[in-house]
Amino acid sequence: MIMKNIKESVKRYLERHGYGSMQCRAALIDMDGVLYDSMPNHAEAWYRTIAPLGISCTREDFFLLEGSTRTRTINMFYNRAYGYDAPEEVSLALYDEKVRQFRALGEASRMPDADKMIAALLARDVRTVLVTGSSQGTLLELLDVDYPRAFNMPYRITGEDVKHGKPSPEPYLMGLQRAAVEPHEAIVIENAPLGVESGVAAGVFTVAVNTGPISAKALYDAGADIVFDSMPHFAAHVAELIEIVNTTKL
Ligand code: MG
């Protein structure tokens, strides 16, 4: 069933973009909610930062905003409460507080089987590139330990590298550039609606792995080419996905 779904989704992608075939040479991979099971802690840390300001917000708000830059996230709540953007020094101070809260919640664990996914990609000579909206050193430092050699510079794009965060295509376009590949020579691996939008806007075949509390429908609505219901499920099928992506022709 899943094999048939993958093949159909690749065909739809090729039709939509007018390509005869594609070749997966790079995988552009989101970090939070894909490589790390960090989203519950991020959402809680944001909630503990923004709610005490008297600004109305829920933990779910932050799951849906996942992938946004610091500036965009903070300004969204500032505009909701006051009708204007947060001054840069306030924004930086709030982000420091969010980082402090995130650290206090303890280390987020590696996403189950994400290492198997990375190993399967590298075994097929697929260049892995990190494309995260996060600027948070805590997890970025762990990458070399948890996923050795997978995301060496320059194959690491963070919130500090881009002007416009997800859902703008900029982060994933930069990922294509770093890997020196065209949109039909890559796949995006995401877990959040804004990240999916960004990958699709960059013209890349976008796989969503649903690792959090949102519905698969929200990911399809954002434009995901295919949705897997967990990381272990995706990791078990990633080799077949690459094979199908490389061999399906219109
Ligand atoms: Mg994510």
PDB file of C-alpha atoms and ligand atoms in Angstrom:
ATOM      1  CA  MET A   1       0.000   0.000   0.000  1.00  0.00           C
ATOM      2  CA  ILE A   2       2.673   2.488   1.058  1.00  0.00           C
ATOM      3  CA  MET A   3       4.764   1.597  -2.029  1.00  0.00           C
ATOM      4  CA  LYS A   4       1.807   2.333  -4.293  1.00  0.00           C
ATOM      5  CA  ASN A   5       1.191   5.616  -2.447  1.00  0.00           C
ATOM      6  CA  ILE A   6       4.826   6.650  -2.867  1.00  0.00           C
ATOM      7  CA  LYS A   7       4.760   5.896  -6.594  1.00  0.00           C
ATOM      8  CA  GLU A   8       1.522   7.826  -7.086  1.00  0.00           C
ATOM      9  CA  SER A   9       2.883  10.809  -5.144  1.00  0.00           C
ATOM     10  CA  VAL A  10       6.087  10.868  -7.229  1.00  0.00           C
ATOM     11  CA  LYS A  11       4.013  10.768 -10.437  1.00  0.00           C
ATOM     12  CA  ARG A  12       1.851  13.644  -9.238  1.00  0.00           C
ATOM     13  CA  TYR A  13       5.001  15.648  -8.389  1.00  0.00           C
ATOM     14  CA  LEU A  14       6.519  15.008 -11.839  1.00  0.00           C
ATOM     15  CA  GLU A  15       3.267  15.977 -13.572  1.00  0.00           C
ATOM     16  CA  ARG A  16       2.871  19.147 -11.532  1.00  0.00           C
ATOM     17  CA  HIS A  17       6.367  20.349 -12.399  1.00  0.00           C
ATOM     18  CA  GLY A  18       6.596  19.019 -15.953  1.00  0.00           C
ATOM     19  CA  TYR A  19       9.560  16.732 -15.223  1.00  0.00           C
ATOM     20  CA  GLY A  20       9.989  13.338 -16.950  1.00  0.00           C
ATOM     21  CA  SER A  21      11.889  11.895 -14.006  1.00  0.00           C
ATOM     22  CA  MET A  22      13.853  12.848 -10.912  1.00  0.00           C
ATOM     23  CA  GLN A  23      17.019  11.722  -9.180  1.00  0.00           C
ATOM     24  CA  CYS A  24      17.457  12.030  -5.429  1.00  0.00           C
ATOM     25  CA  ARG A  25      20.987  13.340  -4.780  1.00  0.00           C
ATOM     26  CA  ALA A  26      20.243  15.296  -1.603  1.00  0.00           C
ATOM     27  CA  ALA A  27      17.881  15.169   1.369  1.00  0.00           C
ATOM     28  CA  LEU A  28      17.116  18.519   2.992  1.00  0.00           C
ATOM     29  CA  ILE A  29      16.237  17.679   6.565  1.00  0.00           C
ATOM     30  CA  ASP A  30      14.485  19.688   9.269  1.00  0.00           C
ATOM     31  CA  MET A  31      15.762  19.297  12.850  1.00  0.00           C
ATOM     32  CA  ASP A  32      13.065  19.788  15.529  1.00  0.00           C
ATOM     33  CA  GLY A  33      10.415  17.106  15.339  1.00  0.00           C
ATOM     34  CA  VAL A  34      12.469  15.170  12.760  1.00  0.00           C
ATOM     35  CA  LEU A  35      15.968  14.545  14.183  1.00  0.00           C
ATOM     36  CA  TYR A  36      14.984  15.375  17.780  1.00  0.00           C
ATOM     37  CA  ASP A  37      11.774  14.817  19.704  1.00  0.00           C
ATOM     38  CA  SER A  38      12.125  18.380  20.863  1.00  0.00           C
ATOM     39  CA  MET A  39       8.825  19.976  19.937  1.00  0.00           C
ATOM     40  CA  PRO A  40       6.997  19.335  23.241  1.00  0.00           C
ATOM     41  CA  ASN A  41       9.862  21.100  25.071  1.00  0.00           C
ATOM     42  CA  HIS A  42      10.008  23.957  22.542  1.00  0.00           C
ATOM     43  CA  ALA A  43       6.254  24.526  22.825  1.00  0.00           C
ATOM     44  CA  GLU A  44       6.412  24.450  26.627  1.00  0.00           C
ATOM     45  CA  ALA A  45       9.426  26.811  26.729  1.00  0.00           C
ATOM     46  CA  TRP A  46       7.719  29.310  24.419  1.00  0.00           C
ATOM     47  CA  TYR A  47       4.533  29.077  26.464  1.00  0.00           C
ATOM     48  CA  ARG A  48       6.449  29.779  29.698  1.00  0.00           C
ATOM     49  CA  THR A  49       8.092  32.798  28.020  1.00  0.00           C
ATOM     50  CA  ILE A  50       5.091  34.428  26.340  1.00  0.00           C
ATOM     51  CA  ALA A  51       2.184  33.630  28.714  1.00  0.00           C
ATOM     52  CA  PRO A  52       3.689  35.504  31.738  1.00  0.00           C
ATOM     53  CA  LEU A  53       3.656  38.710  29.622  1.00  0.00           C
ATOM     54  CA  GLY A  54      -0.119  38.537  29.833  1.00  0.00           C
ATOM     55  CA  ILE A  55      -0.304  37.685  26.123  1.00  0.00           C
ATOM     56  CA  SER A  56      -2.966  35.106  25.345  1.00  0.00           C
ATOM     57  CA  CYS A  57      -1.469  31.912  23.884  1.00  0.00           C
ATOM     58  CA  THR A  58      -1.674  28.117  24.045  1.00  0.00           C
ATOM     59  CA  ARG A  59       0.963  25.389  23.759  1.00  0.00           C
ATOM     60  CA  GLU A  60      -0.707  24.274  20.515  1.00  0.00           C
ATOM     61  CA  ASP A  61      -0.042  27.714  19.017  1.00  0.00           C
ATOM     62  CA  PHE A  62       3.663  26.948  19.176  1.00  0.00           C
ATOM     63  CA  PHE A  63       3.337  23.520  17.541  1.00  0.00           C
ATOM     64  CA  LEU A  64       1.619  25.168  14.601  1.00  0.00           C
ATOM     65  CA  LEU A  65       4.288  27.909  14.410  1.00  0.00           C
ATOM     66  CA  GLU A  66       7.084  25.368  14.352  1.00  0.00           C
ATOM     67  CA  GLY A  67       9.777  26.224  11.830  1.00  0.00           C
ATOM     68  CA  SER A  68       9.343  29.982  12.183  1.00  0.00           C
ATOM     69  CA  THR A  69      12.252  32.204  13.092  1.00  0.00           C
ATOM     70  CA  ARG A  70      12.549  33.843  16.521  1.00  0.00           C
ATOM     71  CA  THR A  71      11.520  37.225  15.079  1.00  0.00           C
ATOM     72  CA  ARG A  72       8.431  35.912  13.323  1.00  0.00           C
ATOM     73  CA  THR A  73       7.247  33.902  16.327  1.00  0.00           C
ATOM     74  CA  ILE A  74       7.666  36.722  18.834  1.00  0.00           C
ATOM     75  CA  ASN A  75       6.177  39.335  16.505  1.00  0.00           C
ATOM     76  CA  MET A  76       3.112  37.211  15.942  1.00  0.00           C
ATOM     77  CA  PHE A  77       2.242  37.339  19.640  1.00  0.00           C
ATOM     78  CA  TYR A  78       3.332  40.968  20.019  1.00  0.00           C
ATOM     79  CA  ASN A  79       1.038  41.929  17.172  1.00  0.00           C
ATOM     80  CA  ARG A  80      -1.781  39.848  18.639  1.00  0.00           C
ATOM     81  CA  ALA A  81      -1.465  41.698  21.973  1.00  0.00           C
ATOM     82  CA  TYR A  82      -0.264  45.186  21.044  1.00  0.00           C
ATOM     83  CA  GLY A  83      -0.633  45.579  17.278  1.00  0.00           C
ATOM     84  CA  TYR A  84       3.067  46.138  16.557  1.00  0.00           C
ATOM     85  CA  ASP A  85       6.374  44.235  16.245  1.00  0.00           C
ATOM     86  CA  ALA A  86       8.579  43.687  19.295  1.00  0.00           C
ATOM     87  CA  PRO A  87      11.621  46.009  19.433  1.00  0.00           C
ATOM     88  CA  GLU A  88      14.773  44.053  18.584  1.00  0.00           C
ATOM     89  CA  GLU A  89      16.224  44.285  22.130  1.00  0.00           C
ATOM     90  CA  VAL A  90      12.961  42.972  23.599  1.00  0.00           C
ATOM     91  CA  SER A  91      12.865  40.211  21.012  1.00  0.00           C
ATOM     92  CA  LEU A  92      16.437  39.156  21.858  1.00  0.00           C
ATOM     93  CA  ALA A  93      15.711  39.202  25.596  1.00  0.00           C
ATOM     94  CA  LEU A  94      12.578  37.099  25.123  1.00  0.00           C
ATOM     95  CA  TYR A  95      14.515  34.623  23.023  1.00  0.00           C
ATOM     96  CA  ASP A  96      17.187  34.371  25.739  1.00  0.00           C
ATOM     97  CA  GLU A  97      14.413  33.569  28.207  1.00  0.00           C
ATOM     98  CA  LYS A  98      12.952  30.947  25.856  1.00  0.00           C
ATOM     99  CA  VAL A  99      16.380  29.311  25.520  1.00  0.00           C
ATOM    100  CA  ARG A 100      16.741  29.339  29.328  1.00  0.00           C
ATOM    101  CA  GLN A 101      13.332  27.688  29.730  1.00  0.00           C
ATOM    102  CA  PHE A 102      14.153  25.132  27.028  1.00  0.00           C
ATOM    103  CA  ARG A 103      17.404  24.194  28.793  1.00  0.00           C
ATOM    104  CA  ALA A 104      15.588  23.922  32.145  1.00  0.00           C
ATOM    105  CA  LEU A 105      13.266  21.326  30.630  1.00  0.00           C
ATOM    106  CA  GLY A 106      16.204  18.979  30.086  1.00  0.00           C
ATOM    107  CA  GLU A 107      17.709  17.404  27.031  1.00  0.00           C
ATOM    108  CA  ALA A 108      15.349  16.502  24.224  1.00  0.00           C
ATOM    109  CA  SER A 109      15.862  12.951  23.036  1.00  0.00           C
ATOM    110  CA  ARG A 110      16.888  11.879  19.584  1.00  0.00           C
ATOM    111  CA  MET A 111      13.883  10.944  17.455  1.00  0.00           C
ATOM    112  CA  PRO A 112      13.515   7.147  17.456  1.00  0.00           C
ATOM    113  CA  ASP A 113      14.999   5.630  14.271  1.00  0.00           C
ATOM    114  CA  ALA A 114      16.089   9.001  12.824  1.00  0.00           C
ATOM    115  CA  ASP A 115      19.636   7.589  12.862  1.00  0.00           C
ATOM    116  CA  LYS A 116      18.435   4.677  10.711  1.00  0.00           C
ATOM    117  CA  MET A 117      16.867   7.130   8.286  1.00  0.00           C
ATOM    118  CA  ILE A 118      20.162   9.053   7.998  1.00  0.00           C
ATOM    119  CA  ALA A 119      22.172   5.831   7.572  1.00  0.00           C
ATOM    120  CA  ALA A 120      19.823   4.662   4.801  1.00  0.00           C
ATOM    121  CA  LEU A 121      20.211   7.969   2.948  1.00  0.00           C
ATOM    122  CA  LEU A 122      24.007   8.052   3.256  1.00  0.00           C
ATOM    123  CA  ALA A 123      24.216   4.416   2.114  1.00  0.00           C
ATOM    124  CA  ARG A 124      22.527   5.488  -1.134  1.00  0.00           C
ATOM    125  CA  ASP A 125      24.907   8.412  -1.662  1.00  0.00           C
ATOM    126  CA  VAL A 126      22.217  10.939  -0.809  1.00  0.00           C
ATOM    127  CA  ARG A 127      23.839  14.119   0.553  1.00  0.00           C
ATOM    128  CA  THR A 128      22.179  15.064   3.848  1.00  0.00           C
ATOM    129  CA  VAL A 129      21.663  18.794   4.544  1.00  0.00           C
ATOM    130  CA  LEU A 130      20.240  20.309   7.727  1.00  0.00           C
ATOM    131  CA  VAL A 131      17.635  23.028   7.145  1.00  0.00           C
ATOM    132  CA  THR A 132      16.344  24.342  10.469  1.00  0.00           C
ATOM    133  CA  GLY A 133      14.715  27.602  11.538  1.00  0.00           C
ATOM    134  CA  SER A 134      16.292  27.103  14.952  1.00  0.00           C
ATOM    135  CA  SER A 135      19.247  29.117  16.191  1.00  0.00           C
ATOM    136  CA  GLN A 136      19.353  27.164  19.412  1.00  0.00           C
ATOM    137  CA  GLY A 137      22.900  26.053  20.174  1.00  0.00           C
ATOM    138  CA  THR A 138      21.773  23.337  22.590  1.00  0.00           C
ATOM    139  CA  LEU A 139      20.609  20.998  19.857  1.00  0.00           C
ATOM    140  CA  LEU A 140      22.930  22.209  17.111  1.00  0.00           C
ATOM    141  CA  GLU A 141      25.917  21.189  19.263  1.00  0.00           C
ATOM    142  CA  LEU A 142      24.448  17.713  19.754  1.00  0.00           C
ATOM    143  CA  LEU A 143      24.165  17.044  16.022  1.00  0.00           C
ATOM    144  CA  ASP A 144      27.816  16.041  15.645  1.00  0.00           C
ATOM    145  CA  VAL A 145      27.448  13.567  18.497  1.00  0.00           C
ATOM    146  CA  ASP A 146      24.110  12.065  17.505  1.00  0.00           C
ATOM    147  CA  TYR A 147      24.501  12.172  13.710  1.00  0.00           C
ATOM    148  CA  PRO A 148      28.269  12.128  13.136  1.00  0.00           C
ATOM    149  CA  ARG A 149      29.451  13.422   9.747  1.00  0.00           C
ATOM    150  CA  ALA A 150      25.883  13.812   8.451  1.00  0.00           C
ATOM    151  CA  PHE A 151      25.715  17.607   8.740  1.00  0.00           C
ATOM    152  CA  ASN A 152      29.243  18.978   8.464  1.00  0.00           C
ATOM    153  CA  MET A 153      29.606  22.551   7.230  1.00  0.00           C
ATOM    154  CA  PRO A 154      28.544  23.819   4.740  1.00  0.00           C
ATOM    155  CA  TYR A 155      25.605  21.389   4.873  1.00  0.00           C
ATOM    156  CA  ARG A 156      23.964  23.086   7.828  1.00  0.00           C
ATOM    157  CA  ILE A 157      21.483  25.952   7.479  1.00  0.00           C
ATOM    158  CA  THR A 158      20.082  27.512  10.657  1.00  0.00           C
ATOM    159  CA  GLY A 159      17.856  30.438  11.578  1.00  0.00           C
ATOM    160  CA  GLU A 160      20.948  32.665  11.535  1.00  0.00           C
ATOM    161  CA  ASP A 161      21.584  32.029   7.821  1.00  0.00           C
ATOM    162  CA  VAL A 162      18.283  33.165   6.369  1.00  0.00           C
ATOM    163  CA  LYS A 163      16.412  36.442   6.136  1.00  0.00           C
ATOM    164  CA  HIS A 164      12.992  34.868   5.725  1.00  0.00           C
ATOM    165  CA  GLY A 165      12.257  31.732   7.698  1.00  0.00           C
ATOM    166  CA  LYS A 166       9.847  28.978   6.756  1.00  0.00           C
ATOM    167  CA  PRO A 167       7.219  29.090   5.187  1.00  0.00           C
ATOM    168  CA  SER A 168       9.289  31.200   2.768  1.00  0.00           C
ATOM    169  CA  PRO A 169      11.124  28.953   0.282  1.00  0.00           C
ATOM    170  CA  GLU A 170      14.415  30.677   1.170  1.00  0.00           C
ATOM    171  CA  PRO A 171      15.767  28.072   3.656  1.00  0.00           C
ATOM    172  CA  TYR A 172      15.176  25.146   1.302  1.00  0.00           C
ATOM    173  CA  LEU A 173      16.401  27.069  -1.750  1.00  0.00           C
ATOM    174  CA  MET A 174      19.589  27.708   0.222  1.00  0.00           C
ATOM    175  CA  GLY A 175      19.735  23.992   1.012  1.00  0.00           C
ATOM    176  CA  LEU A 176      19.560  23.153  -2.704  1.00  0.00           C
ATOM    177  CA  GLN A 177      22.329  25.658  -3.370  1.00  0.00           C
ATOM    178  CA  ARG A 178      24.618  24.223  -0.673  1.00  0.00           C
ATOM    179  CA  ALA A 179      24.094  20.694  -2.022  1.00  0.00           C
ATOM    180  CA  ALA A 180      24.541  22.019  -5.590  1.00  0.00           C
ATOM    181  CA  VAL A 181      21.410  20.284  -6.832  1.00  0.00           C
ATOM    182  CA  GLU A 182      18.210  21.249  -8.666  1.00  0.00           C
ATOM    183  CA  PRO A 183      14.764  20.956  -7.037  1.00  0.00           C
ATOM    184  CA  HIS A 184      14.052  17.636  -8.827  1.00  0.00           C
ATOM    185  CA  GLU A 185      17.324  16.218  -7.482  1.00  0.00           C
ATOM    186  CA  ALA A 186      16.314  16.402  -3.819  1.00  0.00           C
ATOM    187  CA  ILE A 187      13.679  15.584  -1.252  1.00  0.00           C
ATOM    188  CA  VAL A 188      12.622  17.600   1.803  1.00  0.00           C
ATOM    189  CA  ILE A 189      11.948  15.811   5.109  1.00  0.00           C
ATOM    190  CA  GLU A 190       9.695  17.846   7.418  1.00  0.00           C
ATOM    191  CA  ASN A 191       7.213  17.445  10.261  1.00  0.00           C
ATOM    192  CA  ALA A 192       5.490  20.850  10.450  1.00  0.00           C
ATOM    193  CA  PRO A 193       2.980  22.602   8.174  1.00  0.00           C
ATOM    194  CA  LEU A 194       5.119  25.765   7.758  1.00  0.00           C
ATOM    195  CA  GLY A 195       8.147  23.654   6.912  1.00  0.00           C
ATOM    196  CA  VAL A 196       6.159  21.649   4.377  1.00  0.00           C
ATOM    197  CA  GLU A 197       4.964  24.896   2.774  1.00  0.00           C
ATOM    198  CA  SER A 198       8.568  26.056   2.539  1.00  0.00           C
ATOM    199  CA  GLY A 199       9.751  22.827   0.878  1.00  0.00           C
ATOM    200  CA  VAL A 200       6.863  22.829  -1.597  1.00  0.00           C
ATOM    201  CA  ALA A 201       7.440  26.519  -2.421  1.00  0.00           C
ATOM    202  CA  ALA A 202      11.084  25.671  -3.181  1.00  0.00           C
ATOM    203  CA  GLY A 203       9.768  23.153  -5.746  1.00  0.00           C
ATOM    204  CA  VAL A 204      11.091  20.081  -3.926  1.00  0.00           C
ATOM    205  CA  PHE A 205       9.336  16.703  -3.401  1.00  0.00           C
ATOM    206  CA  THR A 206       8.309  17.078   0.249  1.00  0.00           C
ATOM    207  CA  VAL A 207       7.946  14.171   2.655  1.00  0.00           C
ATOM    208  CA  ALA A 208       6.151  14.890   5.939  1.00  0.00           C
ATOM    209  CA  VAL A 209       6.813  12.652   8.911  1.00  0.00           C
ATOM    210  CA  ASN A 210       4.071  13.205  11.462  1.00  0.00           C
ATOM    211  CA  THR A 211       5.828  13.043  14.827  1.00  0.00           C
ATOM    212  CA  GLY A 212       3.591  15.376  16.863  1.00  0.00           C
ATOM    213  CA  PRO A 213      -0.011  16.104  17.867  1.00  0.00           C
ATOM    214  CA  ILE A 214      -1.220  17.654  14.593  1.00  0.00           C
ATOM    215  CA  SER A 215      -3.287  15.759  12.006  1.00  0.00           C
ATOM    216  CA  ALA A 216      -1.945  14.198   8.803  1.00  0.00           C
ATOM    217  CA  LYS A 217      -4.554  16.313   7.035  1.00  0.00           C
ATOM    218  CA  ALA A 218      -2.844  19.527   8.221  1.00  0.00           C
ATOM    219  CA  LEU A 219       0.355  18.281   6.549  1.00  0.00           C
ATOM    220  CA  TYR A 220      -1.392  17.307   3.294  1.00  0.00           C
ATOM    221  CA  ASP A 221      -3.219  20.665   3.332  1.00  0.00           C
ATOM    222  CA  ALA A 222       0.176  22.400   3.599  1.00  0.00           C
ATOM    223  CA  GLY A 223       1.124  20.603   0.364  1.00  0.00           C
ATOM    224  CA  ALA A 224       3.054  17.505   1.523  1.00  0.00           C
ATOM    225  CA  ASP A 225       3.606  15.043  -1.327  1.00  0.00           C
ATOM    226  CA  ILE A 226       3.360  12.134   1.095  1.00  0.00           C
ATOM    227  CA  VAL A 227       2.861  11.774   4.859  1.00  0.00           C
ATOM    228  CA  PHE A 228       4.336   9.015   7.058  1.00  0.00           C
ATOM    229  CA  ASP A 229       2.729   8.508  10.464  1.00  0.00           C
ATOM    230  CA  SER A 230       5.966   8.155  12.474  1.00  0.00           C
ATOM    231  CA  MET A 231       9.743   8.250  12.136  1.00  0.00           C
ATOM    232  CA  PRO A 232      10.121   4.455  12.583  1.00  0.00           C
ATOM    233  CA  HIS A 233       7.581   4.006   9.758  1.00  0.00           C
ATOM    234  CA  PHE A 234       9.465   6.390   7.474  1.00  0.00           C
ATOM    235  CA  ALA A 235      12.891   4.973   8.396  1.00  0.00           C
ATOM    236  CA  ALA A 236      11.645   1.486   7.479  1.00  0.00           C
ATOM    237  CA  HIS A 237      10.629   2.689   4.006  1.00  0.00           C
ATOM    238  CA  VAL A 238      13.149   5.409   3.122  1.00  0.00           C
ATOM    239  CA  ALA A 239      15.316   3.066   1.000  1.00  0.00           C
ATOM    240  CA  GLU A 240      12.279   2.056  -1.055  1.00  0.00           C
ATOM    241  CA  LEU A 241      11.224   5.683  -1.345  1.00  0.00           C
ATOM    242  CA  ILE A 242      14.603   6.659  -2.823  1.00  0.00           C
ATOM    243  CA  GLU A 243      14.405   3.700  -5.207  1.00  0.00           C
ATOM    244  CA  ILE A 244      10.907   4.692  -6.372  1.00  0.00           C
ATOM    245  CA  VAL A 245      11.873   8.377  -6.683  1.00  0.00           C
ATOM    246  CA  ASN A 246      14.862   7.426  -8.866  1.00  0.00           C
ATOM    247  CA  THR A 247      13.042   4.975 -11.130  1.00  0.00           C
ATOM    248  CA  THR A 248       9.563   6.441 -11.650  1.00  0.00           C
ATOM    249  CA  LYS A 249       9.150   8.003 -15.082  1.00  0.00           C
ATOM    250  CA  LEU A 250       6.255   9.764 -16.732  1.00  0.00           C
TER     251      LEU A 250
HETATM  252 MG    MG B   1      10.262  20.557  12.565  1.00  0.00          MG
END
